């Protein structure tokens, strides 16, 4: 229960689908496009952000506006629970290096998926190509609308990461990678530390679904290993999951975890 966590916001309120619509503003042919969404790291891991604190994050919120009076944001509900892995695939050419994020849903079981999971684009098994955005790069295109860099908030990566990952040297103002003054616009996540900063922005590019697709994305038996781990975790009851995460069932409803909206 005292383990740290990461909390991400998916920009389009659902996960990208491998066979979904075209990428906004894509210059590629329609047959080759993949859905591309952004995600923002709302809470990066820290000693004060442990799993039980999610009860406060996900509980109902009450606030008052001048025009509408008292308003309420309902409490969050669990739509799915699963296991995930992040794998970096090495390539001879640096520009072809990819970071793959893959997940296997453990609850609900695949045969129990219902309207809730479909509404949020949650698949039993799926993988995405994941890229990290340079916080100095401007936000363009509808897929990024509402991202952290469109406001005053942006990830505050240290100079060493900006230089080693994106190729931007703050001391000299020069860049060693990419064509822009700020260096690379996006980079693969070969440096996991990039995920440890609030407001970090990620691109999720839908890649493949099902167990075979996950293994293709991960390679070397790593996809199969994640699937097997998911099967083991599926043996846990919902009560065990709530206890493991320190969650209060009175605060965070379990209905959607069983495929029910309520």
PDB file of C-alpha atoms in Angstrom:
ATOM      1  CA  UNK A   1       0.000   0.000   0.000  1.00  0.00           C
ATOM      2  CA  UNK A   2       2.912   2.375   0.523  1.00  0.00           C
ATOM      3  CA  UNK A   3       4.123   1.978  -3.049  1.00  0.00           C
ATOM      4  CA  UNK A   4       4.260   5.176  -5.141  1.00  0.00           C
ATOM      5  CA  UNK A   5       2.123   5.546  -8.244  1.00  0.00           C
ATOM      6  CA  UNK A   6       1.809   7.544 -11.452  1.00  0.00           C
ATOM      7  CA  UNK A   7      -1.470   9.163 -12.438  1.00  0.00           C
ATOM      8  CA  UNK A   8      -1.944  10.015 -16.108  1.00  0.00           C
ATOM      9  CA  UNK A   9      -4.639  11.918 -17.955  1.00  0.00           C
ATOM     10  CA  UNK A  10      -5.541  10.575 -21.403  1.00  0.00           C
ATOM     11  CA  UNK A  11      -6.396  13.558 -23.588  1.00  0.00           C
ATOM     12  CA  UNK A  12      -9.320  12.075 -25.489  1.00  0.00           C
ATOM     13  CA  UNK A  13     -10.803  10.270 -22.487  1.00  0.00           C
ATOM     14  CA  UNK A  14     -10.227   6.892 -24.118  1.00  0.00           C
ATOM     15  CA  UNK A  15      -7.262   4.807 -25.216  1.00  0.00           C
ATOM     16  CA  UNK A  16      -6.068   4.812 -28.842  1.00  0.00           C
ATOM     17  CA  UNK A  17      -7.314   1.856 -30.859  1.00  0.00           C
ATOM     18  CA  UNK A  18      -5.002  -0.099 -33.200  1.00  0.00           C
ATOM     19  CA  UNK A  19      -7.712  -0.162 -35.869  1.00  0.00           C
ATOM     20  CA  UNK A  20      -9.191   3.238 -35.069  1.00  0.00           C
ATOM     21  CA  UNK A  21      -9.496   6.342 -37.190  1.00  0.00           C
ATOM     22  CA  UNK A  22      -6.703   8.305 -38.847  1.00  0.00           C
ATOM     23  CA  UNK A  23      -4.109  10.364 -37.056  1.00  0.00           C
ATOM     24  CA  UNK A  24      -5.149  14.039 -36.978  1.00  0.00           C
ATOM     25  CA  UNK A  25      -3.082  16.154 -39.407  1.00  0.00           C
ATOM     26  CA  UNK A  26      -1.343  13.012 -40.645  1.00  0.00           C
ATOM     27  CA  UNK A  27       0.459  13.262 -43.980  1.00  0.00           C
ATOM     28  CA  UNK A  28       0.568   9.508 -44.444  1.00  0.00           C
ATOM     29  CA  UNK A  29      -1.841   7.490 -46.511  1.00  0.00           C
ATOM     30  CA  UNK A  30      -5.118   6.604 -44.828  1.00  0.00           C
ATOM     31  CA  UNK A  31      -4.276   2.919 -44.905  1.00  0.00           C
ATOM     32  CA  UNK A  32      -1.145   3.451 -42.792  1.00  0.00           C
ATOM     33  CA  UNK A  33      -2.459   5.809 -40.138  1.00  0.00           C
ATOM     34  CA  UNK A  34      -2.778   4.960 -36.462  1.00  0.00           C
ATOM     35  CA  UNK A  35      -4.732   6.722 -33.767  1.00  0.00           C
ATOM     36  CA  UNK A  36      -2.419   8.993 -31.806  1.00  0.00           C
ATOM     37  CA  UNK A  37      -3.393  10.452 -28.452  1.00  0.00           C
ATOM     38  CA  UNK A  38      -1.540  12.478 -25.860  1.00  0.00           C
ATOM     39  CA  UNK A  39      -1.281  11.800 -22.156  1.00  0.00           C
ATOM     40  CA  UNK A  40      -0.117  14.051 -19.330  1.00  0.00           C
ATOM     41  CA  UNK A  41       1.530  12.884 -16.105  1.00  0.00           C
ATOM     42  CA  UNK A  42      -0.618  14.505 -13.427  1.00  0.00           C
ATOM     43  CA  UNK A  43       1.171  12.874 -10.502  1.00  0.00           C
ATOM     44  CA  UNK A  44       4.707  11.543 -10.761  1.00  0.00           C
ATOM     45  CA  UNK A  45       5.992   9.123  -8.090  1.00  0.00           C
ATOM     46  CA  UNK A  46       7.021  10.641  -4.769  1.00  0.00           C
ATOM     47  CA  UNK A  47       7.297   9.608  -1.126  1.00  0.00           C
ATOM     48  CA  UNK A  48       4.059  11.439  -0.290  1.00  0.00           C
ATOM     49  CA  UNK A  49       2.060   9.990  -3.173  1.00  0.00           C
ATOM     50  CA  UNK A  50       1.259   6.468  -2.068  1.00  0.00           C
ATOM     51  CA  UNK A  51      -1.643   4.300  -3.161  1.00  0.00           C
ATOM     52  CA  UNK A  52      -4.004   5.064  -0.236  1.00  0.00           C
ATOM     53  CA  UNK A  53      -3.855   8.772  -1.144  1.00  0.00           C
ATOM     54  CA  UNK A  54      -5.775   7.921  -4.318  1.00  0.00           C
ATOM     55  CA  UNK A  55      -8.914   7.813  -2.178  1.00  0.00           C
ATOM     56  CA  UNK A  56      -8.652  11.590  -1.881  1.00  0.00           C
ATOM     57  CA  UNK A  57      -7.737  12.054  -5.550  1.00  0.00           C
ATOM     58  CA  UNK A  58     -10.727  10.047  -6.742  1.00  0.00           C
ATOM     59  CA  UNK A  59     -13.376  11.140  -4.243  1.00  0.00           C
ATOM     60  CA  UNK A  60     -16.189  13.532  -5.197  1.00  0.00           C
ATOM     61  CA  UNK A  61     -15.356  17.241  -5.423  1.00  0.00           C
ATOM     62  CA  UNK A  62     -17.633  20.137  -4.536  1.00  0.00           C
ATOM     63  CA  UNK A  63     -17.043  23.708  -5.652  1.00  0.00           C
ATOM     64  CA  UNK A  64     -18.940  26.935  -6.253  1.00  0.00           C
ATOM     65  CA  UNK A  65     -19.083  29.137  -9.356  1.00  0.00           C
ATOM     66  CA  UNK A  66     -20.477  32.647  -9.711  1.00  0.00           C
ATOM     67  CA  UNK A  67     -22.802  31.702 -12.560  1.00  0.00           C
ATOM     68  CA  UNK A  68     -23.889  28.156 -11.711  1.00  0.00           C
ATOM     69  CA  UNK A  69     -23.630  28.081  -7.945  1.00  0.00           C
ATOM     70  CA  UNK A  70     -22.603  24.885  -6.202  1.00  0.00           C
ATOM     71  CA  UNK A  71     -21.313  22.171  -8.514  1.00  0.00           C
ATOM     72  CA  UNK A  72     -20.225  18.576  -7.916  1.00  0.00           C
ATOM     73  CA  UNK A  73     -17.763  16.356  -9.758  1.00  0.00           C
ATOM     74  CA  UNK A  74     -18.744  12.759  -9.050  1.00  0.00           C
ATOM     75  CA  UNK A  75     -16.255  10.329  -7.573  1.00  0.00           C
ATOM     76  CA  UNK A  76     -14.060   8.294  -9.904  1.00  0.00           C
ATOM     77  CA  UNK A  77     -14.835   4.662 -10.658  1.00  0.00           C
ATOM     78  CA  UNK A  78     -12.548   1.833 -11.692  1.00  0.00           C
ATOM     79  CA  UNK A  79     -13.054   0.844 -15.327  1.00  0.00           C
ATOM     80  CA  UNK A  80     -10.288  -1.775 -15.462  1.00  0.00           C
ATOM     81  CA  UNK A  81      -7.251  -3.090 -13.638  1.00  0.00           C
ATOM     82  CA  UNK A  82      -4.245  -4.744 -15.231  1.00  0.00           C
ATOM     83  CA  UNK A  83      -0.503  -5.182 -15.513  1.00  0.00           C
ATOM     84  CA  UNK A  84       1.806  -3.329 -17.867  1.00  0.00           C
ATOM     85  CA  UNK A  85       5.377  -3.176 -19.093  1.00  0.00           C
ATOM     86  CA  UNK A  86       7.487  -0.644 -20.965  1.00  0.00           C
ATOM     87  CA  UNK A  87      10.021  -2.097 -23.398  1.00  0.00           C
ATOM     88  CA  UNK A  88      12.687  -0.317 -25.433  1.00  0.00           C
ATOM     89  CA  UNK A  89      13.495  -1.961 -28.753  1.00  0.00           C
ATOM     90  CA  UNK A  90      17.027  -1.381 -29.974  1.00  0.00           C
ATOM     91  CA  UNK A  91      17.601  -0.433 -33.606  1.00  0.00           C
ATOM     92  CA  UNK A  92      20.735   0.159 -35.666  1.00  0.00           C
ATOM     93  CA  UNK A  93      19.499   3.624 -36.591  1.00  0.00           C
ATOM     94  CA  UNK A  94      18.732   5.899 -33.586  1.00  0.00           C
ATOM     95  CA  UNK A  95      15.690   7.400 -35.304  1.00  0.00           C
ATOM     96  CA  UNK A  96      14.089   3.946 -35.448  1.00  0.00           C
ATOM     97  CA  UNK A  97      14.383   3.180 -31.758  1.00  0.00           C
ATOM     98  CA  UNK A  98      10.974   2.682 -30.211  1.00  0.00           C
ATOM     99  CA  UNK A  99       9.527   2.473 -26.742  1.00  0.00           C
ATOM    100  CA  UNK A 100       6.530   0.155 -26.470  1.00  0.00           C
ATOM    101  CA  UNK A 101       3.953   0.384 -23.703  1.00  0.00           C
ATOM    102  CA  UNK A 102       1.853  -2.756 -23.398  1.00  0.00           C
ATOM    103  CA  UNK A 103      -0.858  -3.853 -21.005  1.00  0.00           C
ATOM    104  CA  UNK A 104      -2.898  -6.929 -20.118  1.00  0.00           C
ATOM    105  CA  UNK A 105      -6.216  -6.325 -18.365  1.00  0.00           C
ATOM    106  CA  UNK A 106      -6.820  -8.648 -15.420  1.00  0.00           C
ATOM    107  CA  UNK A 107     -10.159  -7.279 -14.211  1.00  0.00           C
ATOM    108  CA  UNK A 108     -12.656  -7.661 -15.680  1.00  0.00           C
ATOM    109  CA  UNK A 109     -11.806 -10.937 -17.401  1.00  0.00           C
ATOM    110  CA  UNK A 110     -11.829 -10.736 -21.229  1.00  0.00           C
ATOM    111  CA  UNK A 111     -15.164 -12.554 -21.464  1.00  0.00           C
ATOM    112  CA  UNK A 112     -16.701 -10.059 -19.020  1.00  0.00           C
ATOM    113  CA  UNK A 113     -15.881  -6.902 -20.996  1.00  0.00           C
ATOM    114  CA  UNK A 114     -18.979  -4.768 -21.474  1.00  0.00           C
ATOM    115  CA  UNK A 115     -20.133  -1.269 -22.443  1.00  0.00           C
ATOM    116  CA  UNK A 116     -17.843   0.470 -19.942  1.00  0.00           C
ATOM    117  CA  UNK A 117     -14.640  -0.964 -21.373  1.00  0.00           C
ATOM    118  CA  UNK A 118     -15.792  -0.425 -24.953  1.00  0.00           C
ATOM    119  CA  UNK A 119     -16.641   3.216 -24.260  1.00  0.00           C
ATOM    120  CA  UNK A 120     -13.101   3.922 -23.069  1.00  0.00           C
ATOM    121  CA  UNK A 121     -11.335   1.943 -25.787  1.00  0.00           C
ATOM    122  CA  UNK A 122      -9.956  -0.587 -23.306  1.00  0.00           C
ATOM    123  CA  UNK A 123      -8.882  -3.864 -24.932  1.00  0.00           C
ATOM    124  CA  UNK A 124      -7.977  -7.110 -23.121  1.00  0.00           C
ATOM    125  CA  UNK A 125      -4.421  -6.906 -24.492  1.00  0.00           C
ATOM    126  CA  UNK A 126      -2.863  -4.003 -26.365  1.00  0.00           C
ATOM    127  CA  UNK A 127       0.379  -2.163 -27.059  1.00  0.00           C
ATOM    128  CA  UNK A 128       1.242   1.394 -28.054  1.00  0.00           C
ATOM    129  CA  UNK A 129       4.378   3.127 -29.217  1.00  0.00           C
ATOM    130  CA  UNK A 130       5.174   5.714 -26.552  1.00  0.00           C
ATOM    131  CA  UNK A 131       7.126   8.919 -27.074  1.00  0.00           C
ATOM    132  CA  UNK A 132       8.009  11.727 -24.672  1.00  0.00           C
ATOM    133  CA  UNK A 133       7.477  15.322 -25.776  1.00  0.00           C
ATOM    134  CA  UNK A 134      10.167  17.964 -25.411  1.00  0.00           C
ATOM    135  CA  UNK A 135       8.625  20.547 -23.031  1.00  0.00           C
ATOM    136  CA  UNK A 136      10.215  23.337 -25.091  1.00  0.00           C
ATOM    137  CA  UNK A 137       8.471  22.232 -28.282  1.00  0.00           C
ATOM    138  CA  UNK A 138       5.229  24.048 -29.156  1.00  0.00           C
ATOM    139  CA  UNK A 139       1.917  22.205 -29.062  1.00  0.00           C
ATOM    140  CA  UNK A 140       0.370  21.925 -32.521  1.00  0.00           C
ATOM    141  CA  UNK A 141      -2.496  19.877 -33.940  1.00  0.00           C
ATOM    142  CA  UNK A 142      -5.864  18.914 -32.437  1.00  0.00           C
ATOM    143  CA  UNK A 143      -4.472  15.781 -30.762  1.00  0.00           C
ATOM    144  CA  UNK A 144      -2.545  17.982 -28.307  1.00  0.00           C
ATOM    145  CA  UNK A 145      -5.316  20.394 -27.440  1.00  0.00           C
ATOM    146  CA  UNK A 146      -5.430  20.890 -23.685  1.00  0.00           C
ATOM    147  CA  UNK A 147      -1.993  19.454 -23.014  1.00  0.00           C
ATOM    148  CA  UNK A 148       0.241  20.783 -20.270  1.00  0.00           C
ATOM    149  CA  UNK A 149       2.492  22.787 -22.589  1.00  0.00           C
ATOM    150  CA  UNK A 150      -0.486  24.749 -23.894  1.00  0.00           C
ATOM    151  CA  UNK A 151      -0.572  26.488 -20.517  1.00  0.00           C
ATOM    152  CA  UNK A 152       2.084  27.750 -18.135  1.00  0.00           C
ATOM    153  CA  UNK A 153       2.688  24.198 -16.920  1.00  0.00           C
ATOM    154  CA  UNK A 154       5.345  21.996 -18.473  1.00  0.00           C
ATOM    155  CA  UNK A 155       7.664  19.273 -17.244  1.00  0.00           C
ATOM    156  CA  UNK A 156      10.762  20.718 -15.604  1.00  0.00           C
ATOM    157  CA  UNK A 157      13.413  18.258 -16.757  1.00  0.00           C
ATOM    158  CA  UNK A 158      16.966  18.932 -15.508  1.00  0.00           C
ATOM    159  CA  UNK A 159      19.566  20.226 -17.959  1.00  0.00           C
ATOM    160  CA  UNK A 160      21.308  16.840 -18.171  1.00  0.00           C
ATOM    161  CA  UNK A 161      18.108  15.155 -19.432  1.00  0.00           C
ATOM    162  CA  UNK A 162      17.310  17.959 -21.860  1.00  0.00           C
ATOM    163  CA  UNK A 163      20.802  17.573 -23.310  1.00  0.00           C
ATOM    164  CA  UNK A 164      21.112  13.767 -23.343  1.00  0.00           C
ATOM    165  CA  UNK A 165      17.548  13.001 -24.465  1.00  0.00           C
ATOM    166  CA  UNK A 166      16.413  15.927 -26.605  1.00  0.00           C
ATOM    167  CA  UNK A 167      19.809  17.362 -27.544  1.00  0.00           C
ATOM    168  CA  UNK A 168      19.236  20.830 -26.100  1.00  0.00           C
ATOM    169  CA  UNK A 169      22.019  22.543 -24.155  1.00  0.00           C
ATOM    170  CA  UNK A 170      20.525  25.224 -21.940  1.00  0.00           C
ATOM    171  CA  UNK A 171      23.917  26.698 -21.084  1.00  0.00           C
ATOM    172  CA  UNK A 172      24.836  27.446 -24.694  1.00  0.00           C
ATOM    173  CA  UNK A 173      21.343  27.570 -26.162  1.00  0.00           C
ATOM    174  CA  UNK A 174      22.501  25.205 -28.908  1.00  0.00           C
ATOM    175  CA  UNK A 175      21.111  21.857 -30.021  1.00  0.00           C
ATOM    176  CA  UNK A 176      22.899  18.669 -31.044  1.00  0.00           C
ATOM    177  CA  UNK A 177      19.845  16.704 -32.182  1.00  0.00           C
ATOM    178  CA  UNK A 178      16.947  17.481 -34.489  1.00  0.00           C
ATOM    179  CA  UNK A 179      16.433  20.508 -36.710  1.00  0.00           C
ATOM    180  CA  UNK A 180      14.769  22.882 -34.276  1.00  0.00           C
ATOM    181  CA  UNK A 181      16.501  25.263 -31.892  1.00  0.00           C
ATOM    182  CA  UNK A 182      15.091  23.302 -28.944  1.00  0.00           C
ATOM    183  CA  UNK A 183      16.374  19.942 -30.225  1.00  0.00           C
ATOM    184  CA  UNK A 184      14.190  16.892 -30.815  1.00  0.00           C
ATOM    185  CA  UNK A 185      10.442  17.450 -30.636  1.00  0.00           C
ATOM    186  CA  UNK A 186       9.819  13.896 -29.393  1.00  0.00           C
ATOM    187  CA  UNK A 187      12.039  11.119 -28.067  1.00  0.00           C
ATOM    188  CA  UNK A 188      11.622   7.464 -27.195  1.00  0.00           C
ATOM    189  CA  UNK A 189      11.509   6.724 -23.478  1.00  0.00           C
ATOM    190  CA  UNK A 190      14.864   4.969 -23.180  1.00  0.00           C
ATOM    191  CA  UNK A 191      15.406   7.003 -20.009  1.00  0.00           C
ATOM    192  CA  UNK A 192      12.648   5.927 -17.557  1.00  0.00           C
ATOM    193  CA  UNK A 193      13.428   8.945 -15.374  1.00  0.00           C
ATOM    194  CA  UNK A 194      11.446  11.028 -17.881  1.00  0.00           C
ATOM    195  CA  UNK A 195       8.303   9.514 -16.345  1.00  0.00           C
ATOM    196  CA  UNK A 196       9.196  10.826 -12.893  1.00  0.00           C
ATOM    197  CA  UNK A 197       8.256  14.472 -13.486  1.00  0.00           C
ATOM    198  CA  UNK A 198       4.877  16.150 -13.122  1.00  0.00           C
ATOM    199  CA  UNK A 199       3.381  17.512 -16.363  1.00  0.00           C
ATOM    200  CA  UNK A 200       5.477  15.223 -18.547  1.00  0.00           C
ATOM    201  CA  UNK A 201       3.684  14.706 -21.862  1.00  0.00           C
ATOM    202  CA  UNK A 202       3.505  11.451 -23.765  1.00  0.00           C
ATOM    203  CA  UNK A 203       2.361  10.440 -27.217  1.00  0.00           C
ATOM    204  CA  UNK A 204       0.529   7.115 -27.393  1.00  0.00           C
ATOM    205  CA  UNK A 205       0.453   5.688 -30.907  1.00  0.00           C
ATOM    206  CA  UNK A 206      -1.771   2.641 -31.199  1.00  0.00           C
ATOM    207  CA  UNK A 207       0.267  -0.324 -32.402  1.00  0.00           C
ATOM    208  CA  UNK A 208      -1.159  -3.828 -31.936  1.00  0.00           C
ATOM    209  CA  UNK A 209      -3.813  -5.717 -30.026  1.00  0.00           C
ATOM    210  CA  UNK A 210      -4.161  -9.297 -28.695  1.00  0.00           C
ATOM    211  CA  UNK A 211      -1.454 -11.563 -27.283  1.00  0.00           C
ATOM    212  CA  UNK A 212       0.274 -12.171 -30.600  1.00  0.00           C
ATOM    213  CA  UNK A 213       0.455  -8.457 -31.300  1.00  0.00           C
ATOM    214  CA  UNK A 214       1.892  -7.770 -27.848  1.00  0.00           C
ATOM    215  CA  UNK A 215       4.674 -10.296 -28.405  1.00  0.00           C
ATOM    216  CA  UNK A 216       5.404  -8.742 -31.807  1.00  0.00           C
ATOM    217  CA  UNK A 217       5.753  -5.332 -30.156  1.00  0.00           C
ATOM    218  CA  UNK A 218       7.876  -6.522 -27.218  1.00  0.00           C
ATOM    219  CA  UNK A 219       9.789  -9.434 -28.749  1.00  0.00           C
ATOM    220  CA  UNK A 220      12.087 -12.004 -27.108  1.00  0.00           C
ATOM    221  CA  UNK A 221       9.239 -13.633 -25.169  1.00  0.00           C
ATOM    222  CA  UNK A 222       8.546 -10.495 -23.152  1.00  0.00           C
ATOM    223  CA  UNK A 223       4.994 -10.161 -24.430  1.00  0.00           C
ATOM    224  CA  UNK A 224       4.256 -13.769 -23.496  1.00  0.00           C
ATOM    225  CA  UNK A 225       5.731 -13.185 -20.036  1.00  0.00           C
ATOM    226  CA  UNK A 226       3.438 -10.197 -19.449  1.00  0.00           C
ATOM    227  CA  UNK A 227       0.406 -12.208 -20.564  1.00  0.00           C
ATOM    228  CA  UNK A 228       1.327 -15.007 -18.150  1.00  0.00           C
ATOM    229  CA  UNK A 229       1.780 -12.508 -15.330  1.00  0.00           C
ATOM    230  CA  UNK A 230      -1.655 -11.111 -16.142  1.00  0.00           C
ATOM    231  CA  UNK A 231      -3.210 -14.560 -15.866  1.00  0.00           C
ATOM    232  CA  UNK A 232      -1.688 -15.002 -12.426  1.00  0.00           C
ATOM    233  CA  UNK A 233      -2.970 -11.611 -11.283  1.00  0.00           C
ATOM    234  CA  UNK A 234      -6.439 -12.424 -12.602  1.00  0.00           C
ATOM    235  CA  UNK A 235      -6.823 -14.938  -9.781  1.00  0.00           C
ATOM    236  CA  UNK A 236      -7.128 -12.108  -7.256  1.00  0.00           C
ATOM    237  CA  UNK A 237     -10.606 -11.137  -6.105  1.00  0.00           C
ATOM    238  CA  UNK A 238     -11.868  -7.571  -6.377  1.00  0.00           C
ATOM    239  CA  UNK A 239     -11.760  -7.321  -2.584  1.00  0.00           C
ATOM    240  CA  UNK A 240      -8.074  -8.289  -2.676  1.00  0.00           C
ATOM    241  CA  UNK A 241      -7.385  -5.610  -5.282  1.00  0.00           C
ATOM    242  CA  UNK A 242      -8.981  -2.879  -3.192  1.00  0.00           C
ATOM    243  CA  UNK A 243      -7.015  -4.034  -0.158  1.00  0.00           C
ATOM    244  CA  UNK A 244      -3.757  -4.227  -2.120  1.00  0.00           C
ATOM    245  CA  UNK A 245      -4.143  -0.645  -3.346  1.00  0.00           C
ATOM    246  CA  UNK A 246      -5.513   0.664  -0.068  1.00  0.00           C
ATOM    247  CA  UNK A 247      -8.688   1.830  -1.788  1.00  0.00           C
ATOM    248  CA  UNK A 248     -11.997   2.420  -0.035  1.00  0.00           C
ATOM    249  CA  UNK A 249     -14.919   0.700  -1.759  1.00  0.00           C
ATOM    250  CA  UNK A 250     -17.223   3.331  -0.297  1.00  0.00           C
ATOM    251  CA  UNK A 251     -15.264   6.023  -2.141  1.00  0.00           C
ATOM    252  CA  UNK A 252     -14.285   4.313  -5.396  1.00  0.00           C
ATOM    253  CA  UNK A 253     -17.138   2.239  -6.798  1.00  0.00           C
ATOM    254  CA  UNK A 254     -16.429  -1.208  -8.253  1.00  0.00           C
ATOM    255  CA  UNK A 255     -19.418  -1.427 -10.610  1.00  0.00           C
ATOM    256  CA  UNK A 256     -17.522  -0.455 -13.799  1.00  0.00           C
ATOM    257  CA  UNK A 257     -14.843  -3.010 -12.926  1.00  0.00           C
ATOM    258  CA  UNK A 258     -17.581  -5.568 -13.483  1.00  0.00           C
ATOM    259  CA  UNK A 259     -18.661  -3.916 -16.741  1.00  0.00           C
ATOM    260  CA  UNK A 260     -21.529  -1.956 -15.158  1.00  0.00           C
ATOM    261  CA  UNK A 261     -21.893   1.821 -15.306  1.00  0.00           C
ATOM    262  CA  UNK A 262     -23.324   1.883 -11.787  1.00  0.00           C
TER     263      UNK A 262
END
